[in-house]
Amino acid sequence: MSPQRQFGRACALAAGLLLIAAGLGGAPAMADPAPGSLGALAAAKGKFFGSATDNPELSDAPYVQILTTEFGQITVGNTMKWQYTEPARGQFNYSQADTIVNLAQSNGQLVRGHTLVWHNQLPSWVNSVPNNELLGVMRNHITHEATHFRGKVIHWDVVNEAFEENGTRRQTVFQQKIGDSYIAEAFRAARAADPGAKLYYNDYNIEGINAKSDAVYNMVRSFLQQGIPIDGVGMQAHLILGQVPSSLQQNIQRFADLGLDVAITELDIRMNLPRDTAKDMQQADDYRRVVNACLAVTRCVGITVWDYTDKYSWIPSVFPGQGAALPYDENFNKKPAYHAIANALGATPDTTPPSTPGTPSASGITSSTASLMWTASTDNVGVAGYNIYRRQGTTDTLLTQSNANSTTLTGLTPNTQYQIVVRARDAANNLSATSGAVTFTTLPSAGGSCRVAYRASNWGGGGGFTAEVSITNTGPTAINGWSLVWTFGNGQRVSYMWNASYTQPAATVTATNASYNGSIGANGGTQSFGFNGTFSGGNPNPTAFALNGTNCTIA
Ligand code: G2I
């Protein structure tokens, strides 16, 4: 029995005994257990939860720390592929894959073998093997590799991605030179070399019921009828935000009903960048659906994410402009998707908010900026960051967010009184109570050496608007590189900007010149940019603009 399964059994047993001790219907008298890792939570449900990894990442210590403690299973993301393991005919090399397998074993993690036969990452010599030799070459490769790892991998992805979207066979070198039978031959060779490993057919876009998954279904059913050794189907699940197939659970179930195991083998859920809160929430819901579909089918044995952090995802290099597909961000912070997975796996949701942060102190006040610091909050799990609000009467408006217990406010209006309060938040988005308020007044405008014309026009039908902004350098010195900062007063959001790039963490927008319009000549030089935005209710113009930290007059 795997360590994960032992852990799961032990927990279930302990909970059962406590239930008995507490009497019928009583809640177990267990102290709040520390939130378990995804691997441990899944193990308690009789499943694994794992991650793919790759050799270059293993020199990243914080990465390895999470990889080896959070996950019950590892998939070797690249270095078990043919390109690495038999780069020249008859010359085998497992050193990189061994490194990962050894790491996993020393941490009690299961290993999925990926993959023995695939048309991709195939060394070019294989394409030149004569037709009548390729079956022998394929069998030899499988036999050699599966023998090397015998007893060390729980599953083999024996054949990967052999079908087209319309359900026909992909015309790979194996298909063309060996014919339809190559897949069955591959499974026979794998069984002979490692009778203990479960043998999987693995593919993408087979998560829902469609022509491709039908073709895989028909193939594996005929394998079972013919006694060709196969144990499972791997659904890769490289999914798109908001597009978890509605037939996922039903599809898993139909393979299970054939007597096969199913694994979700390469899960990630990509979005158009940049991330925002709404997309993060959708992604969390998508991950929850996938986990719940697997939990609902006994023979769905586990889930593997295709690496766990956005730092090492394959998505941005293959789908430009997309990414943020994994449950940890590129700085190893847990995203809402992580918590959705953990909760679906039975974790006790964190409902405890952080403690109230200290009253901020303000320093370095200029006409448009102020630095704030406050005493940090504490949290039972961890403080994820702080929200910084401007208080006006009974309304607190979010100005910006900060990961640390300090921030610098920019884009403030000169000669204006501000009351600022902060609240801490944790990764489960619990908000602390509100700190005390600090009050300060910005300095009068330095006179300014810039002028801004801001012209917004709302679209018919409401909700959208287009703004044209022009900046005039009224000072005697040319400007090389500029950022213009303003704060929207009514929740407006920029959705698209031209002739400048922007960030908008909350109400405050920073627009930065494009490569070609960073220079603004002295004494009246001008540059402009524009953007589309959204609003609800009214769309009042911003009342202050700061260019490179200095307030501008408004034309
Ligand atoms: O493409 C995503 C996955 C789809 N299913 C099968 C998986 O095996 C596949 O994994 C990816 C790896 O995550 C990538 O890391 O397979 C890609 C190749 O098809 C891998 O990309 C390759 C790059 O193309 C190479 O340039 C690079 O040298 O990774 C190599 C190692 O980093």
XYZ file of C-alpha atoms and ligand atoms in Angstrom:
587
model
C 0.000 0.000 0.000
C 1.328 3.439 -0.831
C 2.194 5.847 1.980
C -0.629 8.058 0.755
C -3.131 5.281 1.066
C -1.795 4.374 4.501
C -2.198 7.979 5.530
C -5.740 8.051 4.235
C -6.673 4.865 6.033
C -5.121 6.113 9.254
C -7.087 9.352 9.085
C -10.352 7.625 8.309
C -9.736 5.207 11.175
C -8.895 7.997 13.600
C -11.961 9.966 12.584
C -14.103 6.849 12.962
C -12.819 6.136 16.475
C -13.386 9.725 17.464
C -16.906 9.583 16.080
C -17.594 6.534 18.238
C -16.049 8.269 21.258
C -18.174 11.345 20.641
C -21.339 9.287 20.478
C -23.881 9.017 17.695
C -24.382 12.159 15.664
C -21.787 14.117 17.627
C -19.078 15.922 15.734
C -15.663 14.362 16.204
C -13.915 15.969 19.121
C -10.853 16.590 17.013
C -8.969 19.850 17.287
C -8.928 21.781 14.029
C -6.543 19.670 11.950
C -3.896 21.622 10.104
C -5.146 21.898 6.528
C -3.785 18.885 4.701
C -1.786 18.862 1.500
C -3.639 18.118 -1.699
C -1.906 14.746 -1.819
C -3.002 13.840 1.698
C -6.552 15.070 1.169
C -6.891 13.060 -2.031
C -5.369 9.992 -0.381
C -8.040 10.190 2.297
C -10.536 9.828 -0.555
C -8.641 6.883 -2.047
C -7.191 8.902 -4.939
C -3.858 10.481 -5.712
C -3.290 14.148 -6.432
C -0.039 14.773 -8.239
C 2.013 17.114 -10.353
C 4.204 16.800 -13.383
C 7.718 18.127 -13.069
C 10.790 18.525 -15.235
C 14.508 18.292 -14.513
C 15.512 21.954 -14.945
C 13.039 22.947 -12.230
C 14.700 20.791 -9.600
C 17.370 23.406 -8.960
C 14.629 25.762 -7.694
C 14.563 24.981 -3.961
C 11.237 26.658 -3.071
C 9.691 24.838 -6.032
C 11.000 21.464 -4.888
C 9.841 22.114 -1.334
C 6.220 22.363 -2.485
C 6.551 19.639 -5.112
C 7.693 17.120 -2.535
C 5.287 18.019 0.262
C 2.034 18.943 -1.439
C 1.660 16.134 -3.963
C 1.265 12.395 -3.606
C 2.289 11.592 -7.147
C 4.790 12.791 -9.721
C 4.731 12.545 -13.503
C 8.030 12.954 -15.318
C 7.061 15.760 -17.684
C 9.665 15.253 -20.377
C 12.620 13.060 -19.647
C 10.976 9.655 -19.967
C 10.155 10.487 -23.590
C 11.916 8.702 -26.417
C 14.037 11.732 -27.332
C 15.713 11.513 -23.924
C 15.691 7.776 -23.276
C 16.864 6.440 -26.664
C 18.403 9.411 -28.436
C 20.292 7.105 -30.808
C 19.159 3.651 -31.857
C 20.012 1.149 -29.173
C 21.578 3.770 -26.874
C 19.518 4.206 -23.758
C 19.842 6.910 -21.148
C 17.625 7.221 -18.101
C 19.776 9.515 -15.990
C 17.409 12.492 -15.995
C 14.268 10.449 -15.463
C 16.048 8.512 -12.703
C 16.740 11.778 -10.911
C 13.018 12.543 -10.746
C 11.999 8.974 -9.889
C 14.539 8.896 -7.048
C 13.300 12.215 -5.714
C 9.719 10.970 -5.788
C 10.606 7.686 -4.122
C 12.541 9.361 -1.367
C 9.439 11.428 -0.633
C 7.006 8.530 -0.741
C 5.410 9.748 -3.966
C 3.888 7.559 -6.644
C 5.237 7.924 -10.185
C 3.319 7.811 -13.467
C 5.483 6.873 -16.452
C 5.004 9.227 -19.401
C 5.311 8.100 -22.191
C 6.576 5.095 -24.157
C 5.207 5.727 -27.661
C 4.465 9.234 -28.934
C 4.968 10.933 -32.272
C 6.313 14.030 -30.504
C 9.720 14.403 -28.878
C 10.732 11.443 -30.963
C 14.356 11.432 -32.107
C 14.604 11.837 -35.860
C 16.351 8.515 -36.365
C 13.084 6.731 -35.630
C 11.536 8.281 -38.735
C 14.194 6.692 -40.915
C 13.810 3.162 -39.578
C 12.752 0.893 -42.483
C 9.076 -0.102 -42.415
C 9.757 -3.723 -41.658
C 12.033 -2.885 -38.702
C 9.925 -0.296 -36.895
C 7.747 -2.742 -34.960
C 10.898 -4.386 -33.598
C 12.407 -1.020 -32.770
C 9.226 0.057 -30.963
C 8.988 -3.175 -28.979
C 12.659 -2.943 -28.064
C 12.244 0.630 -26.858
C 9.227 -0.258 -24.731
C 10.839 -3.377 -23.345
C 14.039 -1.589 -22.438
C 12.418 1.430 -20.797
C 9.617 -0.417 -19.007
C 12.160 -2.924 -17.707
C 14.408 -0.151 -16.443
C 11.564 1.361 -14.438
C 9.910 -1.928 -13.464
C 8.470 -1.690 -9.970
C 8.995 2.063 -9.853
C 6.051 3.386 -11.827
C 2.415 2.700 -11.006
C 1.156 3.575 -14.503
C 2.594 3.759 -17.971
C 1.155 6.044 -20.598
C 1.979 3.359 -23.129
C 0.719 5.246 -26.170
C 0.054 8.970 -26.236
C -2.121 11.042 -28.574
C -2.772 8.504 -31.343
C -6.083 9.975 -32.502
C -7.156 13.042 -34.442
C -10.058 15.186 -33.282
C -12.435 13.491 -35.744
C -11.662 10.082 -34.299
C -9.404 8.836 -37.080
C -5.948 7.544 -36.352
C -3.228 10.180 -36.361
C -0.847 9.499 -39.233
C 2.285 9.054 -37.140
C 5.336 7.166 -38.271
C 4.119 4.190 -36.215
C 0.671 4.272 -37.800
C 2.048 4.605 -41.281
C 4.792 2.008 -41.056
C 3.260 -0.561 -38.688
C -0.445 0.069 -39.194
C -3.425 0.025 -36.834
C -1.963 -2.825 -34.801
C 0.912 -0.780 -33.387
C -1.063 0.336 -30.341
C -2.021 -3.196 -29.320
C 1.572 -4.322 -29.914
C 2.833 -1.514 -27.704
C 0.545 -2.559 -24.849
C 1.608 -6.207 -25.162
C 5.280 -5.259 -25.001
C 4.699 -3.024 -21.980
C 2.777 -5.734 -20.090
C 5.518 -8.254 -20.738
C 8.228 -5.874 -19.504
C 6.442 -4.629 -16.384
C 3.473 -6.803 -15.441
C 2.912 -4.755 -12.271
C 2.312 -1.379 -13.887
C -1.168 -0.324 -14.966
C -1.131 0.377 -18.682
C -2.848 3.541 -19.949
C -3.837 5.012 -23.251
C -3.438 8.824 -22.850
C -4.835 11.666 -24.972
C -6.179 15.238 -24.945
C -9.654 16.478 -25.872
C -11.131 13.188 -24.713
C -12.501 14.606 -21.450
C -15.969 15.112 -22.869
C -18.059 12.803 -25.002
C -17.099 13.572 -28.600
C -15.840 11.925 -31.783
C -12.331 11.551 -30.416
C -13.301 10.071 -27.055
C -15.757 7.793 -28.881
C -12.878 6.507 -30.997
C -10.745 5.882 -27.899
C -13.716 4.224 -26.212
C -14.244 1.900 -29.158
C -10.567 1.018 -29.273
C -10.161 0.221 -25.589
C -13.420 -1.761 -25.562
C -12.153 -3.866 -28.449
C -8.830 -4.319 -26.629
C -10.700 -5.687 -23.633
C -12.761 -7.983 -25.855
C -9.598 -9.291 -27.524
C -7.618 -9.676 -24.332
C -5.110 -6.999 -25.305
C -3.691 -5.780 -22.000
C -4.978 -2.341 -21.004
C -5.893 -1.010 -17.559
C -6.739 2.607 -17.927
C -7.401 5.724 -19.933
C -5.614 8.985 -19.231
C -7.601 12.122 -19.946
C -5.041 14.895 -20.206
C -7.467 17.737 -19.477
C -5.609 20.720 -20.896
C -8.740 22.797 -20.482
C -9.821 26.346 -21.279
C -11.345 28.684 -18.698
C -15.092 28.177 -18.468
C -15.034 25.158 -20.760
C -14.954 22.097 -18.529
C -16.986 19.655 -20.642
C -20.420 19.111 -19.142
C -20.142 15.410 -20.023
C -16.868 14.940 -18.102
C -18.254 12.789 -15.301
C -20.455 10.774 -17.644
C -17.478 10.198 -19.907
C -15.231 9.053 -17.046
C -18.057 6.775 -15.953
C -18.471 5.099 -19.348
C -14.788 4.128 -19.418
C -15.026 2.957 -15.814
C -18.056 0.870 -16.738
C -15.889 -1.007 -19.230
C -13.768 -2.098 -16.267
C -10.995 0.420 -16.840
C -9.404 2.925 -14.511
C -9.388 6.580 -15.500
C -6.830 9.182 -14.501
C -6.877 12.924 -15.149
C -3.273 13.051 -16.255
C -2.256 16.571 -17.310
C -4.760 18.980 -15.845
C -4.398 22.696 -16.427
C -7.007 25.401 -17.143
C -5.692 28.300 -19.164
C -7.062 31.826 -19.442
C -6.397 34.902 -21.520
C -3.854 36.995 -19.635
C -3.803 39.030 -17.510
C -5.420 37.245 -14.582
C -8.108 39.066 -12.687
C -10.359 38.206 -9.796
C -13.289 37.140 -11.973
C -11.119 34.790 -14.030
C -9.531 33.374 -10.880
C -12.998 32.628 -9.506
C -14.090 30.967 -12.741
C -10.900 28.925 -12.756
C -11.471 27.838 -9.163
C -14.947 26.698 -10.134
C -13.562 24.849 -13.165
C -10.983 23.010 -11.060
C -13.692 22.161 -8.545
C -15.794 20.611 -11.321
C -12.932 18.448 -12.505
C -12.109 17.245 -8.998
C -15.767 16.535 -8.253
C -16.178 14.571 -11.496
C -13.235 12.362 -10.542
C -14.446 11.973 -6.957
C -17.852 10.876 -8.254
C -16.445 7.870 -10.100
C -14.787 5.196 -7.993
C -12.499 4.091 -10.813
C -11.180 7.594 -11.371
C -7.944 6.915 -9.522
C -6.309 10.309 -9.408
C -5.549 13.710 -10.818
C -2.252 15.156 -11.956
C -1.717 18.827 -12.727
C 0.697 19.553 -15.575
C 3.155 21.131 -13.200
C 1.698 23.043 -10.304
C 2.969 26.611 -10.687
C 2.460 29.169 -13.438
C 6.232 29.673 -13.249
C 6.788 26.419 -15.138
C 3.654 25.988 -17.216
C 4.043 25.025 -20.882
C 1.018 27.161 -21.840
C 2.453 30.665 -22.493
C 5.057 29.395 -24.947
C 2.503 27.423 -26.964
C -0.544 29.707 -26.605
C 0.794 33.283 -26.646
C -1.269 35.613 -24.475
C -2.680 32.748 -22.434
C -1.501 31.196 -19.185
C -2.079 31.348 -15.415
C -3.385 27.803 -15.841
C -2.211 26.207 -12.604
C -3.212 26.298 -8.920
C -0.115 28.215 -7.771
C 1.009 31.525 -9.277
C 4.560 32.098 -10.495
C 5.620 33.178 -6.983
C 4.263 29.976 -5.419
C 1.250 31.684 -3.909
C -1.819 29.482 -3.753
C -4.510 30.752 -6.115
C -8.266 30.406 -5.595
C -8.022 27.271 -7.750
C -5.836 25.663 -5.089
C -8.401 26.291 -2.397
C -11.207 25.049 -4.620
C -9.321 21.801 -5.167
C -8.554 21.449 -1.468
C -12.161 22.136 -0.507
C -13.487 19.695 -3.093
C -11.110 17.104 -1.634
C -12.664 17.694 1.776
C -10.410 20.277 3.389
C -12.051 22.341 6.066
C -12.499 25.736 4.413
C -10.587 28.522 6.109
C -13.152 30.970 7.444
C -10.898 32.695 9.963
C -9.991 36.223 8.861
C -6.598 37.779 9.586
C -6.243 39.977 12.661
C -6.910 43.709 12.284
C -3.900 45.563 10.876
C -2.447 48.492 12.823
C -3.487 52.070 12.057
C -1.311 53.205 9.143
C 1.230 55.974 9.561
C 1.825 58.314 6.640
C 5.152 59.811 5.593
C 6.851 61.337 2.578
C 3.744 63.247 1.585
C 3.982 65.179 -1.701
C 1.331 66.833 -3.802
C 0.394 63.457 -5.318
C 2.002 60.679 -3.275
C 2.192 59.384 0.288
C 3.944 56.417 1.878
C 2.011 54.319 4.349
C 3.106 51.686 6.841
C 1.155 49.719 9.366
C 1.627 46.880 11.807
C 1.161 43.573 10.003
C -1.779 41.266 10.640
C -1.482 37.633 11.567
C -3.571 34.758 10.217
C -4.103 31.091 11.018
C -3.011 30.152 7.482
C -1.197 33.226 6.230
C -1.819 36.845 5.278
C -2.053 37.095 1.495
C -2.045 40.886 1.302
C -3.751 44.130 2.249
C -6.467 46.264 0.714
C -5.938 50.016 1.070
C -9.062 52.195 1.062
C -9.836 55.899 0.999
C -12.548 56.723 3.529
C -15.012 59.461 2.586
C -17.855 59.702 5.038
C -19.281 56.222 5.397
C -17.760 54.915 2.153
C -14.413 53.143 1.901
C -13.177 53.020 -1.702
C -10.457 50.530 -2.604
C -7.415 52.471 -3.837
C -4.838 49.739 -4.214
C -3.591 46.429 -2.853
C -0.252 45.550 -1.371
C 1.418 42.263 -0.533
C 3.411 43.859 2.288
C 2.390 45.973 5.282
C 3.334 49.173 3.450
C 2.516 50.913 0.207
C 3.045 54.172 -1.612
C -0.083 55.907 -2.798
C 0.269 57.757 -6.099
C -2.048 59.857 -8.185
C -3.374 61.766 -5.172
C -4.978 65.170 -5.638
C -2.887 68.127 -4.389
C -3.955 70.032 -1.326
C -6.534 67.419 -0.421
C -7.301 65.658 2.825
C -7.211 61.876 2.755
C -8.373 59.362 5.323
C -6.876 55.944 4.713
C -7.758 52.588 6.269
C -6.468 49.091 5.515
C -7.807 45.556 5.782
C -5.796 42.333 5.569
C -6.914 39.385 3.471
C -5.902 35.729 3.471
C -5.686 33.335 0.554
C -9.283 32.225 1.081
C -10.264 35.886 0.682
C -11.345 36.363 4.291
C -11.083 40.092 5.060
C -9.971 41.365 8.445
C -11.767 44.103 10.317
C -10.828 47.625 9.237
C -7.801 49.335 10.779
C -7.948 52.730 12.378
C -7.757 55.663 9.942
C -4.782 57.857 9.220
C -5.542 61.382 8.008
C -3.142 63.523 5.993
C -3.314 66.353 3.491
C -1.325 66.353 0.272
C 0.899 69.337 -0.496
C -0.346 72.051 -2.822
C 0.448 71.445 -6.457
C 4.022 72.296 -7.367
C 2.600 74.418 -10.139
C 3.120 71.611 -12.512
C 4.983 71.432 -15.749
C 2.333 69.429 -17.522
C -1.215 69.773 -18.702
C -3.666 66.948 -19.347
C -6.732 66.978 -21.552
C -9.051 64.072 -20.812
C -12.043 63.572 -23.100
C -14.362 60.676 -22.407
C -17.401 59.763 -24.459
C -19.849 57.116 -23.323
C -21.084 54.592 -25.808
C -24.733 54.448 -26.691
C -26.482 51.848 -24.580
C -24.286 52.595 -21.555
C -21.603 50.657 -19.808
C -18.716 51.398 -22.156
C -16.751 54.511 -23.013
C -13.791 55.693 -25.024
C -11.338 58.233 -23.631
C -8.679 60.272 -25.411
C -5.942 61.663 -23.200
C -3.337 64.157 -24.313
C -0.385 65.271 -22.246
C 1.383 68.574 -22.843
C 4.827 69.246 -21.439
C 4.584 72.860 -20.280
C 8.012 72.813 -18.657
C 11.392 73.793 -20.086
C 12.854 70.265 -20.073
C 12.082 67.475 -22.520
C 10.507 64.365 -20.985
C 11.921 60.973 -21.912
C 9.631 58.224 -20.682
C 6.435 58.981 -18.837
C 3.820 57.474 -16.607
C 0.506 59.182 -16.065
C -1.423 58.245 -12.930
C -5.030 58.982 -12.098
C -7.732 57.542 -9.872
C -11.226 56.793 -11.059
C -13.896 57.976 -8.674
C -16.713 55.628 -9.614
C -15.282 52.171 -10.168
C -14.478 52.658 -13.855
C -12.179 50.038 -15.388
C -9.865 50.316 -18.361
C -10.457 47.399 -20.733
C -8.160 48.229 -23.616
C -5.557 50.963 -24.145
C -3.720 52.131 -27.240
C -0.508 54.145 -27.552
C 0.301 53.326 -23.895
C 0.302 50.310 -21.596
C -1.432 50.279 -18.257
C -1.912 48.658 -14.900
C -5.037 49.032 -12.841
C -4.898 47.084 -9.584
C -7.909 48.967 -8.215
C -9.222 52.496 -8.717
C -5.821 53.927 -9.611
C -4.574 53.587 -13.193
C -0.961 53.978 -14.297
C -0.518 54.518 -18.055
C 3.032 54.226 -19.360
C 4.279 55.376 -22.740
C 4.625 52.985 -25.661
C 8.075 52.452 -27.175
C 7.425 55.136 -29.780
C 5.858 58.002 -27.809
C 8.012 58.285 -24.680
C 9.502 61.663 -25.642
C 7.574 64.864 -25.002
C 9.372 67.955 -26.177
C 9.878 70.934 -23.848
C 7.678 74.010 -23.902
C 4.518 72.603 -25.398
C 5.408 69.165 -26.778
C 2.500 66.775 -26.642
C 1.717 63.056 -26.790
C -1.582 61.290 -26.565
C -3.074 57.881 -25.950
C -6.551 56.481 -25.608
C -8.478 53.677 -24.075
C -11.807 51.946 -23.847
C -13.302 51.463 -20.431
C -16.360 50.282 -18.568
C -18.470 51.991 -15.944
C -21.768 51.631 -14.240
C -23.871 54.505 -13.083
C -21.967 57.671 -13.859
C -18.599 58.162 -15.535
C -17.085 61.247 -13.902
C -13.711 62.421 -15.200
C -10.743 61.900 -12.898
C -9.985 65.037 -10.941
C -6.198 64.754 -10.839
C -3.408 63.501 -13.077
C 0.211 63.069 -12.069
C 2.915 62.838 -14.723
C 6.029 61.092 -13.451
C 4.870 61.900 -9.927
C 4.077 65.586 -10.487
C 0.554 66.883 -10.656
C -0.624 68.353 -13.948
C -3.083 71.096 -14.605
C -6.222 69.871 -16.301
C -7.346 71.428 -19.547
O 2.196 19.816 -24.748
C 1.703 19.614 -23.456
C 1.616 18.148 -23.105
C 0.552 17.491 -23.963
N 0.432 16.073 -23.642
C 1.643 15.312 -23.641
C 2.722 15.967 -22.816
O 3.919 15.243 -22.904
C 2.941 17.392 -23.254
O 3.980 17.915 -22.434
C 4.771 18.896 -23.003
C 5.817 19.349 -22.005
O 5.188 19.883 -20.876
C 6.675 20.447 -22.645
O 7.751 20.791 -21.779
O 5.392 18.410 -24.140
C 6.087 19.443 -24.833
C 6.599 18.900 -26.163
O 5.529 18.542 -26.975
C 7.229 19.948 -23.959
O 7.855 21.045 -24.603
C 9.209 20.884 -24.861
C 9.625 22.032 -25.753
O 8.895 21.928 -26.977
C 11.082 21.969 -26.041
O 11.480 23.076 -26.791
C 11.870 21.899 -24.723
O 13.240 21.705 -24.981
O 9.958 20.935 -23.660
C 11.335 20.765 -23.864
C 12.026 20.690 -22.495
O 11.762 21.844 -21.746
